[in-house]
JSON list of C-alpha atoms in Angstrom, two decimals:
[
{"chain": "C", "resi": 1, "resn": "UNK", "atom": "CA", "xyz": [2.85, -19.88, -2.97]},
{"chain": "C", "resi": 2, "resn": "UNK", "atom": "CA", "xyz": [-0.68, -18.34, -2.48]},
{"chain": "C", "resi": 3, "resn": "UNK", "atom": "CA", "xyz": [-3.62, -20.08, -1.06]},
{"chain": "C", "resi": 4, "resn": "UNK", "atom": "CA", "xyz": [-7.05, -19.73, -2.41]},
{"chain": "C", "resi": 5, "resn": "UNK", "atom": "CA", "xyz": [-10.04, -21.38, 0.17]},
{"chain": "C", "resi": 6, "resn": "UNK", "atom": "CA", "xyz": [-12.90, -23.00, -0.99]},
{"chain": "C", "resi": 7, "resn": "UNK", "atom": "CA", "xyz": [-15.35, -20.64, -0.71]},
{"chain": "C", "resi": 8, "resn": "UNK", "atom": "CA", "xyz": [-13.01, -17.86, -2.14]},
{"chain": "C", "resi": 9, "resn": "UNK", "atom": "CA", "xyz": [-12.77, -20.74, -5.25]},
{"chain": "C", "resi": 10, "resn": "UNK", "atom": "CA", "xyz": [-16.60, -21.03, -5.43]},
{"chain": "C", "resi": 11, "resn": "UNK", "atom": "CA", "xyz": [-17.10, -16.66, -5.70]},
{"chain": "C", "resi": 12, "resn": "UNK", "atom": "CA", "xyz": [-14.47, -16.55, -8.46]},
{"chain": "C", "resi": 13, "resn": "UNK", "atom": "CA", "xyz": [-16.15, -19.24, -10.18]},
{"chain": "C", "resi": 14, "resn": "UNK", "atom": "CA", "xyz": [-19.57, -17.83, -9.46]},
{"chain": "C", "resi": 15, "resn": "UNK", "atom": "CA", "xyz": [-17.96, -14.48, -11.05]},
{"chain": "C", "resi": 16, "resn": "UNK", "atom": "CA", "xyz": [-16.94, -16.01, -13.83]},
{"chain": "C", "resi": 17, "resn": "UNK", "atom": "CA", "xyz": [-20.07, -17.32, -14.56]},
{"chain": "C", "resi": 18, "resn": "UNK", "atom": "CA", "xyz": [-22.18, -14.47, -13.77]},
{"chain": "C", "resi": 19, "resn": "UNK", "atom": "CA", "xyz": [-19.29, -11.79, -16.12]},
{"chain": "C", "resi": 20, "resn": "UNK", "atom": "CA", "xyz": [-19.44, -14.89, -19.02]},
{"chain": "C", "resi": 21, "resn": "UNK", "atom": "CA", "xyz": [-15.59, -15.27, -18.10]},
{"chain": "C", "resi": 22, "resn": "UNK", "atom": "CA", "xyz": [-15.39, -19.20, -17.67]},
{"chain": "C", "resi": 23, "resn": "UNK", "atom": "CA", "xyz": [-11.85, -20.20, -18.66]},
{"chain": "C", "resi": 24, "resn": "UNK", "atom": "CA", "xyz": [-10.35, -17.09, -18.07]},
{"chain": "C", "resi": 25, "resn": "UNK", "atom": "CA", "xyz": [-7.75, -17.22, -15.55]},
{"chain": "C", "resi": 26, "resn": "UNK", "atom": "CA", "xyz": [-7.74, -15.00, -12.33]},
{"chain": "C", "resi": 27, "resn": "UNK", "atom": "CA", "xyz": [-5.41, -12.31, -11.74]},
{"chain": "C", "resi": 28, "resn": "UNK", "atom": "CA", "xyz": [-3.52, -11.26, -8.36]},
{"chain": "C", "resi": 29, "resn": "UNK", "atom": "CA", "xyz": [-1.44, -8.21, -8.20]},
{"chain": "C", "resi": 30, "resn": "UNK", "atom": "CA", "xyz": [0.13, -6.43, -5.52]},
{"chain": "C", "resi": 31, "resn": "UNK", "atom": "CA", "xyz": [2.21, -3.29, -4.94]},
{"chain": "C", "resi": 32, "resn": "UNK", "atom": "CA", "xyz": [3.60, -2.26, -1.55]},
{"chain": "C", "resi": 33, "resn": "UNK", "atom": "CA", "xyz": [2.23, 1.36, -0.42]},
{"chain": "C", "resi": 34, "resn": "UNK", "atom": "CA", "xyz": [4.96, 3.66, 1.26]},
{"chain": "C", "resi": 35, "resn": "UNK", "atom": "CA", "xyz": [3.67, 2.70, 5.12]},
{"chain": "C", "resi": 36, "resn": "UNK", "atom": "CA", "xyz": [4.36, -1.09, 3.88]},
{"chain": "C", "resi": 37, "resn": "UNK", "atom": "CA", "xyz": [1.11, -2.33, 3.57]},
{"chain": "C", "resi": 38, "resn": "UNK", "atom": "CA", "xyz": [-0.09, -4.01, 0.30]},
{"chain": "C", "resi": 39, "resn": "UNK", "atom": "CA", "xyz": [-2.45, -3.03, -2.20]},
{"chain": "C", "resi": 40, "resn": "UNK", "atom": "CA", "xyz": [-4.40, -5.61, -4.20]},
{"chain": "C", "resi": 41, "resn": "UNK", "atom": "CA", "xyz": [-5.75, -5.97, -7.16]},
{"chain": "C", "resi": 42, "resn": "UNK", "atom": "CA", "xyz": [-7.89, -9.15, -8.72]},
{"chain": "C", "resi": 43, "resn": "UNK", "atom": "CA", "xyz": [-9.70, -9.75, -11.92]},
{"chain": "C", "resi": 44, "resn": "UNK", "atom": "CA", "xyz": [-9.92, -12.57, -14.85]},
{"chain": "C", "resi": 45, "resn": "UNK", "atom": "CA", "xyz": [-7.42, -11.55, -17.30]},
{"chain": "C", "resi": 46, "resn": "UNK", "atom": "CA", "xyz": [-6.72, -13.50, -20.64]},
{"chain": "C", "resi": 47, "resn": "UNK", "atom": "CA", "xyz": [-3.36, -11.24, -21.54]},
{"chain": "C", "resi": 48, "resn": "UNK", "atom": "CA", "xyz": [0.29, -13.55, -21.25]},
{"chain": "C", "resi": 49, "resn": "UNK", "atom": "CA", "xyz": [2.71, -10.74, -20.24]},
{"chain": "C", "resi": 50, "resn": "UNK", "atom": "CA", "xyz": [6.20, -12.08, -20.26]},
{"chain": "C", "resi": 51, "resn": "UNK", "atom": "CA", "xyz": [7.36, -13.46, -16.61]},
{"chain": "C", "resi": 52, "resn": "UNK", "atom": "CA", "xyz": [3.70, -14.22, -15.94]},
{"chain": "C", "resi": 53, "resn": "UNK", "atom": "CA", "xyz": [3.69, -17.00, -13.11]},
{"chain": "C", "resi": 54, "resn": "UNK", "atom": "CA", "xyz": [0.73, -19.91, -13.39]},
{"chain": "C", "resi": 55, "resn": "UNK", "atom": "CA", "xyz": [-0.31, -21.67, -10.40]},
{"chain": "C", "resi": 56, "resn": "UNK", "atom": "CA", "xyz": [-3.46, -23.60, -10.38]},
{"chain": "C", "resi": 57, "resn": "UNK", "atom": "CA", "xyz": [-5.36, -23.13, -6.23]},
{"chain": "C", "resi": 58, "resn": "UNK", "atom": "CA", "xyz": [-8.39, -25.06, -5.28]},
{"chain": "C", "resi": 59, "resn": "UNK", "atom": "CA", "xyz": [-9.05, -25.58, -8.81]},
{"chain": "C", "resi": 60, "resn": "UNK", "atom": "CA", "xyz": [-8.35, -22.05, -10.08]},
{"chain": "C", "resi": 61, "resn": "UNK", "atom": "CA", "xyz": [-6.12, -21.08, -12.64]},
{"chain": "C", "resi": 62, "resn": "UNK", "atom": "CA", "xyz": [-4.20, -17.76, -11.14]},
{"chain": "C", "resi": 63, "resn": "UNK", "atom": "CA", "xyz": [-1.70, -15.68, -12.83]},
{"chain": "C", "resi": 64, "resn": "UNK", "atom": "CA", "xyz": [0.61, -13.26, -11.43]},
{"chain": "C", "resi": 65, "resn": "UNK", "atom": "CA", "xyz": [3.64, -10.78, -12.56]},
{"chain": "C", "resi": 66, "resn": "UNK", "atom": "CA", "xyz": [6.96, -11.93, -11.65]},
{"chain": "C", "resi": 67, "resn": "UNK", "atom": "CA", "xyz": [6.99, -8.48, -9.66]},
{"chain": "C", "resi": 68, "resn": "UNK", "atom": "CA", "xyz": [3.74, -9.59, -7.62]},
{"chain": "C", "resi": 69, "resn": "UNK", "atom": "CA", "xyz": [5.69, -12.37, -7.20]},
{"chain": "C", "resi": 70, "resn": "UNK", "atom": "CA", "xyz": [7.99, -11.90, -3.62]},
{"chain": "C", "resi": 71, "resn": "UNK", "atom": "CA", "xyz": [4.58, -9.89, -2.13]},
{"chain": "C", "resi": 72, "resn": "UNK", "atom": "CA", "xyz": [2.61, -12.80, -2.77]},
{"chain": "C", "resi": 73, "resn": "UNK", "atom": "CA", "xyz": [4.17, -15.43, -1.64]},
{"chain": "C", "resi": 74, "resn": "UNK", "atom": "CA", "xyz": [2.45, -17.60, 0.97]},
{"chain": "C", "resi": 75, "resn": "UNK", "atom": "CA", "xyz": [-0.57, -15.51, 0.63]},
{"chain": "C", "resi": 76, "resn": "UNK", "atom": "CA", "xyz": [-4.36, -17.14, 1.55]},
{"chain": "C", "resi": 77, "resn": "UNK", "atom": "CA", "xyz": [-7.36, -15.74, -0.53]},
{"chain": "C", "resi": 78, "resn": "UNK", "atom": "CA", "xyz": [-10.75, -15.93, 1.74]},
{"chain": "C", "resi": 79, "resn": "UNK", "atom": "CA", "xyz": [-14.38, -14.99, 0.98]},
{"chain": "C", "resi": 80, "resn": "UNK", "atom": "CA", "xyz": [-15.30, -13.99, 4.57]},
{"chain": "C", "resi": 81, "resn": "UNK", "atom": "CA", "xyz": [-18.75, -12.60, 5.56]},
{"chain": "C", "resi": 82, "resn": "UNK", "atom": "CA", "xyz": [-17.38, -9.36, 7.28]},
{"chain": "C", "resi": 83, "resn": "UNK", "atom": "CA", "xyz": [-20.92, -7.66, 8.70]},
{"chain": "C", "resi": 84, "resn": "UNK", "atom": "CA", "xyz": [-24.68, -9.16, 8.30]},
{"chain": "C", "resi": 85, "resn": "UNK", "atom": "CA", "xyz": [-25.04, -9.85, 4.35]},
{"chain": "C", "resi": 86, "resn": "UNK", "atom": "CA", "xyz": [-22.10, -8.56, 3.35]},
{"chain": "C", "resi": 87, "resn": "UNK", "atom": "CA", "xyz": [-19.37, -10.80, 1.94]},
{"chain": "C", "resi": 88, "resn": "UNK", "atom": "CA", "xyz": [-15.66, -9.63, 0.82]},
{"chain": "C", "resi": 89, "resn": "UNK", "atom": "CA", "xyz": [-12.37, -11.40, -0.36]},
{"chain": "C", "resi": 90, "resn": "UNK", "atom": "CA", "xyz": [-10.08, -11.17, 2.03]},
{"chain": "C", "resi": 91, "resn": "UNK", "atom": "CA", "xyz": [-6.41, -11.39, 1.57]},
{"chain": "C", "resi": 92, "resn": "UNK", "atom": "CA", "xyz": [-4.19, -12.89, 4.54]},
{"chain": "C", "resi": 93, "resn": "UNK", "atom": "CA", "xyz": [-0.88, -12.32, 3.63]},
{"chain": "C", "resi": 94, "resn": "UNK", "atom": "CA", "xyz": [2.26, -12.24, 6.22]},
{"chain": "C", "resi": 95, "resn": "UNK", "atom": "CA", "xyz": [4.44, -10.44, 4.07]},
{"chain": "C", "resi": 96, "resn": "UNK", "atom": "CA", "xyz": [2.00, -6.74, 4.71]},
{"chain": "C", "resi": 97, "resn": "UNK", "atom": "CA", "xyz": [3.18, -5.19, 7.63]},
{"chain": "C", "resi": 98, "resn": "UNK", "atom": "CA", "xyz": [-0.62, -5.12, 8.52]},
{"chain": "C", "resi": 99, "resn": "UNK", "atom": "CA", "xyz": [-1.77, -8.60, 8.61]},
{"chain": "C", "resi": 100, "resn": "UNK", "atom": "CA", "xyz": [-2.93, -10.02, 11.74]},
{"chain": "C", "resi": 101, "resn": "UNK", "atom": "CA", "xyz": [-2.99, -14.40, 11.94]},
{"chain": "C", "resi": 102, "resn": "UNK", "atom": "CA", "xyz": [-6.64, -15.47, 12.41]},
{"chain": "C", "resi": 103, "resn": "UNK", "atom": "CA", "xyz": [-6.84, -16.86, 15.50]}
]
């Protein structure tokens, strides 16, 4: 279902650490925008909301809403350094009419 690579798995957990959230489990939601693209969202979350979906990725608990659910799927999470210094999740997902296979 979604993909999380290891050194997306070793920010959250740095996050966690750094925002005292250890145990909390990560959230991924998504809503399609009216050009098709995807919006994301992503934080640690420790509310059950009912239709929640638990997957555990590299060794991270992540939640999602059932409605997240059909965007998500076979979604890869990346922490990619995108210029110099300067590091960002990435989300490479083939269901947003924007995504691009790395090559």
């Amino acid at each position: 279902m979604i993909t999380i690579t290891p050194a997306a798995a070793d920010q959250i957990r740095t996050s966690a650490d750094q925002g005292g959230n250890q145990g909390l489990a990560m959230r991924i939601a998504a809503k399609r925008n009216p050009d098709g693209s995807i919006h994301y969202g992503m934080g640690f979350d420790d509310n059950e909301h009912e239709g929640d979906i638990h997957i555990t990725s590299a060794g991270i608990d992540v939640v999602i809403s059932e409605t997240s659910k059909v965007l998500l799927d076979g979604m890869t999470l990346d922490y990619v350094e995108i210029e110099p210094d300067t590091f960002q999740f990435i989300f490479m997902n083939p269901n947003d009419v924007n995504y691009v296979p790395p090559e």
